[in-house]
GROMACS .gro file of C-alpha atoms in nm:
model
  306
    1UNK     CA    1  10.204  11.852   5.067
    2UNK     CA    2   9.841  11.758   5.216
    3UNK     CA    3   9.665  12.017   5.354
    4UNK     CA    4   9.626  11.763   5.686
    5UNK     CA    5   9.994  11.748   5.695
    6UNK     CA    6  10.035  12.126   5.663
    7UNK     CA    7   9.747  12.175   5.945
    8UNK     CA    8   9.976  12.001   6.183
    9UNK     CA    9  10.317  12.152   6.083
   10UNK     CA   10  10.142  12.498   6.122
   11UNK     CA   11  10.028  12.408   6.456
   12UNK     CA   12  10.333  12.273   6.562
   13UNK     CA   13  10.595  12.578   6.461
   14UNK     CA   14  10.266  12.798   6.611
   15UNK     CA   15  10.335  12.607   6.942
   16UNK     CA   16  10.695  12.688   6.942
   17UNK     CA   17  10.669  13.028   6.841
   18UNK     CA   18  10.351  13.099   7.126
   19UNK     CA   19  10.652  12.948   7.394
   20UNK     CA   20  10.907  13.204   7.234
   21UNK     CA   21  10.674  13.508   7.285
   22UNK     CA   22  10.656  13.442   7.697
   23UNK     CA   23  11.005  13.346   7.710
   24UNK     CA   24  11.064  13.359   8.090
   25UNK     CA   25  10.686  13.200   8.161
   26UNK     CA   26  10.797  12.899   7.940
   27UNK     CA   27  11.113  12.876   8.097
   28UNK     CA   28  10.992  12.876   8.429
   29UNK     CA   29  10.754  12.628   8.366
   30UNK     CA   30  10.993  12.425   8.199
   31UNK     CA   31  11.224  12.432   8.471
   32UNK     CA   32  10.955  12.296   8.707
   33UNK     CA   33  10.820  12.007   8.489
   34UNK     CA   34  11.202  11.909   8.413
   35UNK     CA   35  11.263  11.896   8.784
   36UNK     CA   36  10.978  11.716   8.886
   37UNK     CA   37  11.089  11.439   8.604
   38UNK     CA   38  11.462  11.417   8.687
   39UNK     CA   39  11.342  11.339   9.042
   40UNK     CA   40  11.163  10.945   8.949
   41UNK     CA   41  11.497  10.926   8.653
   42UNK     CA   42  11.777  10.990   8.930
   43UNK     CA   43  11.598  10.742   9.154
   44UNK     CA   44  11.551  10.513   8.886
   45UNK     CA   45  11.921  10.529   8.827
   46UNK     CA   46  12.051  10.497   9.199
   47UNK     CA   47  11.816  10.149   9.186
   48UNK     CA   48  11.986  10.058   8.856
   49UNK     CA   49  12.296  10.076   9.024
   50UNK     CA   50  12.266   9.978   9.340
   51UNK     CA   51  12.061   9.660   9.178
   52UNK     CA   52  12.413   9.598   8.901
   53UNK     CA   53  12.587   9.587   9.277
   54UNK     CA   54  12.364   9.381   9.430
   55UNK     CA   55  12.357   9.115   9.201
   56UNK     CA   56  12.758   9.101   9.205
   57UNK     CA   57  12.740   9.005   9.528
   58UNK     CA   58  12.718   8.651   9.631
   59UNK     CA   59  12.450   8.536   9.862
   60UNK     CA   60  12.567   8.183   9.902
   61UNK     CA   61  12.636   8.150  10.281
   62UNK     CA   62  12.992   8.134  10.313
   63UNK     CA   63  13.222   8.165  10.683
   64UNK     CA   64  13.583   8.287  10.688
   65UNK     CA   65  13.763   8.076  10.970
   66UNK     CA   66  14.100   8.252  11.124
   67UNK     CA   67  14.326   8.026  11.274
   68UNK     CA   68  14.500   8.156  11.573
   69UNK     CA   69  14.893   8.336  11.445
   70UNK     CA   70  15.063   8.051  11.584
   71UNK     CA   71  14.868   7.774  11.409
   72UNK     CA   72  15.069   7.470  11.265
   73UNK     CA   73  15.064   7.203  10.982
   74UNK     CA   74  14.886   6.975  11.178
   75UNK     CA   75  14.654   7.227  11.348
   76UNK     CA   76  14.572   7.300  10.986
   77UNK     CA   77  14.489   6.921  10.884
   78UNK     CA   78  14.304   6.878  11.170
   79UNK     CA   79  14.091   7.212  11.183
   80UNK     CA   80  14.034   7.126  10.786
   81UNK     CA   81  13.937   6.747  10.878
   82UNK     CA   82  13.662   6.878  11.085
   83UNK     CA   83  13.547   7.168  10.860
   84UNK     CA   84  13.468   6.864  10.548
   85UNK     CA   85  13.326   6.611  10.835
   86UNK     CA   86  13.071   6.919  10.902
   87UNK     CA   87  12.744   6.877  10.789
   88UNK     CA   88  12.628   7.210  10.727
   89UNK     CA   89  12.934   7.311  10.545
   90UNK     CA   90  12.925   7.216  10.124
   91UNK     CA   91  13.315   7.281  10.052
   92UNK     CA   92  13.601   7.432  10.257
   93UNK     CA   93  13.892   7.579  10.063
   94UNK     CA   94  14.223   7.663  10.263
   95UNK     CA   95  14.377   7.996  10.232
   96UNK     CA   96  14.735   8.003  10.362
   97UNK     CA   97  14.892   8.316  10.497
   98UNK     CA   98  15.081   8.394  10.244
   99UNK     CA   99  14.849   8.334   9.946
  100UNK     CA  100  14.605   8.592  10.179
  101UNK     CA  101  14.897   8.824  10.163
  102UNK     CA  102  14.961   8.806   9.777
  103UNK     CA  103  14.538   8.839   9.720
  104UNK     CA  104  14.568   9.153   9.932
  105UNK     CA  105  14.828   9.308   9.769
  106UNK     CA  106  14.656   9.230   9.421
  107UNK     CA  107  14.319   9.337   9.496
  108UNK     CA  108  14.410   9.688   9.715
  109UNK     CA  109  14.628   9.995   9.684
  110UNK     CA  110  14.816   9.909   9.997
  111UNK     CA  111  15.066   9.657   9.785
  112UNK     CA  112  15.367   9.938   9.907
  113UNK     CA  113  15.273   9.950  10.286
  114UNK     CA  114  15.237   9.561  10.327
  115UNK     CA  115  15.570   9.513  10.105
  116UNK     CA  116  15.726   9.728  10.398
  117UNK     CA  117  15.648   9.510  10.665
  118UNK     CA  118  15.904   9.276  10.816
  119UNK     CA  119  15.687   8.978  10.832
  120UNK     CA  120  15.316   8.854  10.693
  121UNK     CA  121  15.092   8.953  10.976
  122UNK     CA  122  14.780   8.761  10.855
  123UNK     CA  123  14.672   8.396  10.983
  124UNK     CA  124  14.605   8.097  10.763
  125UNK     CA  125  14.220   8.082  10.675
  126UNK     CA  126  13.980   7.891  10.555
  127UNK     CA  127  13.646   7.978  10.293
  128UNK     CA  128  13.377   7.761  10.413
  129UNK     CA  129  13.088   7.741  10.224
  130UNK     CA  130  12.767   7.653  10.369
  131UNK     CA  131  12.470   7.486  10.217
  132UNK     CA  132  12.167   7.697  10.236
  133UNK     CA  133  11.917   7.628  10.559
  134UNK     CA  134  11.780   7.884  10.768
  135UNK     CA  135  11.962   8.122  10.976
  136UNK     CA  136  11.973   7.988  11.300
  137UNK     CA  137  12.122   7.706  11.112
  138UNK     CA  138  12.373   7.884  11.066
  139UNK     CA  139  12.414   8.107  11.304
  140UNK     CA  140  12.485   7.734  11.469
  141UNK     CA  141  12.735   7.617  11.239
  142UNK     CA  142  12.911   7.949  11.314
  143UNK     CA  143  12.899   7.898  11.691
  144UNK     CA  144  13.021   7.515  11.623
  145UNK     CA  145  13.350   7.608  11.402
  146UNK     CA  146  13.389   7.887  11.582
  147UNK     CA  147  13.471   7.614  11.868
  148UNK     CA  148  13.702   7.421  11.707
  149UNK     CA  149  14.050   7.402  11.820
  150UNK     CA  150  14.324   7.656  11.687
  151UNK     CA  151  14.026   7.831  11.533
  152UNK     CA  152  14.098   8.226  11.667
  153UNK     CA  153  13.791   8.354  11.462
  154UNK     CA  154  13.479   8.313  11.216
  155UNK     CA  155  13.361   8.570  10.997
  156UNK     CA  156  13.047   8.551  10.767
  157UNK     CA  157  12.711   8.755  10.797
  158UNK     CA  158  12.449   8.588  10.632
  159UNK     CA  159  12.152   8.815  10.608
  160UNK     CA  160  12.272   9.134  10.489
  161UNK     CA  161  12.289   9.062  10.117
  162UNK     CA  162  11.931   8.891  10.104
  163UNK     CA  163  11.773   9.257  10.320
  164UNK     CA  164  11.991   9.425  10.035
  165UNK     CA  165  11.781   9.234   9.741
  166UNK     CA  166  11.474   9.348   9.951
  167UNK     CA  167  11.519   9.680  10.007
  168UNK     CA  168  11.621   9.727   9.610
  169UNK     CA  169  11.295   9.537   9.526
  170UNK     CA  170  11.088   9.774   9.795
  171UNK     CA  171  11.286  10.052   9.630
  172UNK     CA  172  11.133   9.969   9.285
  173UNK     CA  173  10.782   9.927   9.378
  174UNK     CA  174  10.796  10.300   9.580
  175UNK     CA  175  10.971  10.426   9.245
  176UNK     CA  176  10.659  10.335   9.037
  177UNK     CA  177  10.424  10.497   9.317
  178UNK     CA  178  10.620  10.733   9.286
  179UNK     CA  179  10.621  10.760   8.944
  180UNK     CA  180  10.277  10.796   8.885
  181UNK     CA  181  10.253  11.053   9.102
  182UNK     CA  182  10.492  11.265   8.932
  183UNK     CA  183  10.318  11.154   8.582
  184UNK     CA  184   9.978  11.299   8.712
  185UNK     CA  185  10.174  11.594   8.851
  186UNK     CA  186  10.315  11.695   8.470
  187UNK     CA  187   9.965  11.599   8.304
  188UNK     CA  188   9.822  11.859   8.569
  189UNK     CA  189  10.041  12.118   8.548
  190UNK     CA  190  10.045  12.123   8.154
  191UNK     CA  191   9.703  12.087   8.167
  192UNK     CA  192   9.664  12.416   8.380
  193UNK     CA  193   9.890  12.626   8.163
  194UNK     CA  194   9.732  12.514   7.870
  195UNK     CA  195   9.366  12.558   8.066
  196UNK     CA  196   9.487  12.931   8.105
  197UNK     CA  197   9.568  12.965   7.742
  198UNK     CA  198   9.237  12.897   7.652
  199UNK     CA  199   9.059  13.093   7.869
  200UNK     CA  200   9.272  13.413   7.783
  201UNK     CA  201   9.175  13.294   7.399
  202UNK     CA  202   8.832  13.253   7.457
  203UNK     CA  203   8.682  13.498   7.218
  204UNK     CA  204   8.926  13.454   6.960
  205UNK     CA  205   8.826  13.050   6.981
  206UNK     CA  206   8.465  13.199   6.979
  207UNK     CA  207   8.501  13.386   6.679
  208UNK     CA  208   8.702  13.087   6.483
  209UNK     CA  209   8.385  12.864   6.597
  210UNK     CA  210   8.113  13.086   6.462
  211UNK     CA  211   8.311  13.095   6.101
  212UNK     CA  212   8.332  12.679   6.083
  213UNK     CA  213   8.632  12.539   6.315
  214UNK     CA  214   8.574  12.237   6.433
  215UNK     CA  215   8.648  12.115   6.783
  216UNK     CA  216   8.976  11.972   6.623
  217UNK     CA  217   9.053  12.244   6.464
  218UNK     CA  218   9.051  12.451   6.815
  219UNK     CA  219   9.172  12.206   7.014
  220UNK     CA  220   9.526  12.145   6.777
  221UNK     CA  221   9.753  12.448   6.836
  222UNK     CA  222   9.679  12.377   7.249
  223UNK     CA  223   9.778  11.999   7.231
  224UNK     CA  224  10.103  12.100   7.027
  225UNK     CA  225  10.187  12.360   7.262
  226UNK     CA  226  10.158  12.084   7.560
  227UNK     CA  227  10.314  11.858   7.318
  228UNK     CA  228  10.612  12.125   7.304
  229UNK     CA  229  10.623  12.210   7.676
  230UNK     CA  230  10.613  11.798   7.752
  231UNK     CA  231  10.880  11.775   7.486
  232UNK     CA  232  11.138  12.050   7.626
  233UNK     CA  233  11.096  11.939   7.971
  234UNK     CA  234  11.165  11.561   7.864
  235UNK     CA  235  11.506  11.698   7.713
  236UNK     CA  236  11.530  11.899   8.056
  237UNK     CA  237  11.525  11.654   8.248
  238UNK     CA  238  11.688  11.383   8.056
  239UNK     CA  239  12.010  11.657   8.014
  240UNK     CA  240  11.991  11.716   8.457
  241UNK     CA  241  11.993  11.372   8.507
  242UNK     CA  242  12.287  11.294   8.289
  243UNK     CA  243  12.434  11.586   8.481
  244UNK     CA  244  12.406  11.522   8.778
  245UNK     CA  245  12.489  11.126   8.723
  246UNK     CA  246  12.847  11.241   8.509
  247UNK     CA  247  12.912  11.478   8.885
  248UNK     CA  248  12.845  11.197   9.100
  249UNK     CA  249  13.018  10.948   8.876
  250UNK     CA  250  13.350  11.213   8.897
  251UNK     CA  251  13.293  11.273   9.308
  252UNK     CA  252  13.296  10.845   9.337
  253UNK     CA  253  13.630  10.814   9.099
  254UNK     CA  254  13.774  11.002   9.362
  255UNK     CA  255  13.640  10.867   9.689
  256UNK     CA  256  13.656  10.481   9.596
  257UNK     CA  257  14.053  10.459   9.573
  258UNK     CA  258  14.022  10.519   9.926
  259UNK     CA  259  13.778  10.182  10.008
  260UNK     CA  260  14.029   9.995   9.747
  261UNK     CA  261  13.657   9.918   9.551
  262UNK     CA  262  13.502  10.054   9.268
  263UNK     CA  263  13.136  10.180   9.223
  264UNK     CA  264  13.005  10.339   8.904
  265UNK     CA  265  12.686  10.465   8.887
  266UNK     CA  266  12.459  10.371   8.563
  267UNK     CA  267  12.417  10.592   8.276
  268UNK     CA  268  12.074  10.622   8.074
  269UNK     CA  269  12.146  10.513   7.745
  270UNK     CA  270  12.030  10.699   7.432
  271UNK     CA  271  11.695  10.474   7.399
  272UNK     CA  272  11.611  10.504   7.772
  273UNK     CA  273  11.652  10.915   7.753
  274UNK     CA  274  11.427  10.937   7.416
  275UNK     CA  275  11.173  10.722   7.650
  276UNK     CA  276  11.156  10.977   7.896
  277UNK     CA  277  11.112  11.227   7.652
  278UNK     CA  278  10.815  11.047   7.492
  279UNK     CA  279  10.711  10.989   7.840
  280UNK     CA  280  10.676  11.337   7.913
  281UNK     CA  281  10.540  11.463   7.576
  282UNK     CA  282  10.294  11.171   7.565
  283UNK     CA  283  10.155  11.282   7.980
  284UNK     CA  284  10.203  11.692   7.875
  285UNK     CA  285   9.983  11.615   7.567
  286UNK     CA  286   9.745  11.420   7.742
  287UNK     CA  287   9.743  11.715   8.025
  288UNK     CA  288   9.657  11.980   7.678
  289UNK     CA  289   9.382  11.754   7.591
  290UNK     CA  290   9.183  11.709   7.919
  291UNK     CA  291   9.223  12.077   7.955
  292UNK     CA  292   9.120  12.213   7.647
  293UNK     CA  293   8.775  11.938   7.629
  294UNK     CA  294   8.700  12.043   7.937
  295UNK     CA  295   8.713  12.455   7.850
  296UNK     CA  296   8.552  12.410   7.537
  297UNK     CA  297   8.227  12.174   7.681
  298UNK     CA  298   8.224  12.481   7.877
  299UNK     CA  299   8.184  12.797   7.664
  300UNK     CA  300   8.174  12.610   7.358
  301UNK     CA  301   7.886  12.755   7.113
  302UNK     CA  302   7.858  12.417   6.975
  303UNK     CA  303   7.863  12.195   7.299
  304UNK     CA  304   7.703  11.926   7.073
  305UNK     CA  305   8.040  11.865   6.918
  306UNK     CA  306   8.310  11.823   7.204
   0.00000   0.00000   0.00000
């Protein structure tokens, strides 16, 4: 073995061993910087999923059009004559009552309470899909089937699946503000530990000066010790997050029956949790560096060699 590569493996099982001596400090400390990281992860997450919803969803423009309960065979022709002859709508696809009736049953948990009814209390429909143009466009095509004759009713809400998109995209750019916030946070707060650490060391670093050690040499067992605080808080937080996630995941199993829809929140995979904790050792170690340059340009005896 090199006596570079045993330099470093000292200095990283001294890092470790330093954390085990103060166990509650380290803790502690940990605690915080694994906290402070879950927080950008979990709202990472809640974007990933709410995005993967989002982008099931069609935004197409489309109109549901009730006919009235008492609506007949030629009522139908007629109402579906005009609907094709429109010029704002692109196709129009007829949903009778009792097709409605069979969807509903297949698609809900209410198949036993609608089987118990006497008779199908749903109207014949039809899908309408518009061609894109702006809203009051639309809002006017609305208005103009919603006039035709045996039509009872027109559903359709154009505009809340495109503020959706944009909230999710406004969602992502605060995440990364966000997000570098909380990256400057961790590189501070490892950097003031490790700035204590030094300062409490001071003579000792002193002494190892005077005898030869280089800047490097001094400045090693600090950035491994950030390195090791970064690297326990990455595994914090990665571990909270999945927590929390698998909790939520079991609390929506149960609610969703009850919407007849399903919503499942997005796991970090195995790649995307060892980037957070390279995230997090990477800013920690970063935090040990500025920390320990700027202490040593300080009482250094040999400022000339930062």
């Amino acid at each position: 073995m090199s006596a570079w590569l045993r330099l470093h493996l000292h200095a990283f099982a001294e890092s470790f061993r330093r954390l085990g001596t103060q166990p509650g400090a380290a803790a502690m400390s940990t605690l915080v910087l694994a906290l402070a990281v879950s927080l950008p992860v979990l709202a990472a997450i809640a974007l990933k999923s709410l995005g993967s919803v989002a982008a099931g969803v069609s935004t197409e423009p489309q109109l549901t059009v009730f006919l009235k309960p008492g609506a007949s065979d030629d009522d139908v022709r007629r109402v579906e004559a005009s609907l094709r002859a429109d010029p704002a709508a692109r196709e129009a696809r007829f949903v009778s009552r009792t097709q409605a009736l069979e969807e509903l049953k297949a698609k809900t948990h209410l198949a036993d309470l609608l089987a118990a009814l006497e008779s199908n209390p749903l109207p014949h429909a039809f899908a309408v899909r518009l061609r894109a143009a702006e809203p009051t466009a639309l809002a006017a095509a609305r208005d103009r089937i919603a006039r035709l004759p045996a039509v009872d009713q027109v559903a359709g809400d154009f505009e809340w699946t495109e503020r959706l998109r944009r909230w999710v995209r406004f969602g992502e750019r605060a995440l990364a503000v966000f997000s570098a916030l909380l990256a400057l946070t961790v590189a501070f707060i490892v950097g003031h530990l490790i700035r204590l650490q030094v300062v409490s060391q001071k003579e000792e670093i002193e002494v190892s000066q005077l005898i030869g050690a280089t800047a490097a040499d001094v400045r090693r067992p600090f950035l491994y010790r950030g390195f090791a605080q970064g690297l326990l808080a990455g595994v914090g937080a990665a571990a909270l997050s999945a927590l929390a996630v698998y909790w939520l995941e079991s609390e929506l199993r149960a609610l969703t029956p009850s919407y007849a829809s399903e919503f499942k929140p997005y796991f970090l995979t195995l790649p995307e949790m060892a980037l957070v904790v390279a995230l997090v050792s990477a800013l920690a170690t970063a935090g040990a560096w500025w920390a320990v340059h700027r202490e040593l340009r300080k009482f250094s005896p040999s400022k000339g060699n930062p």
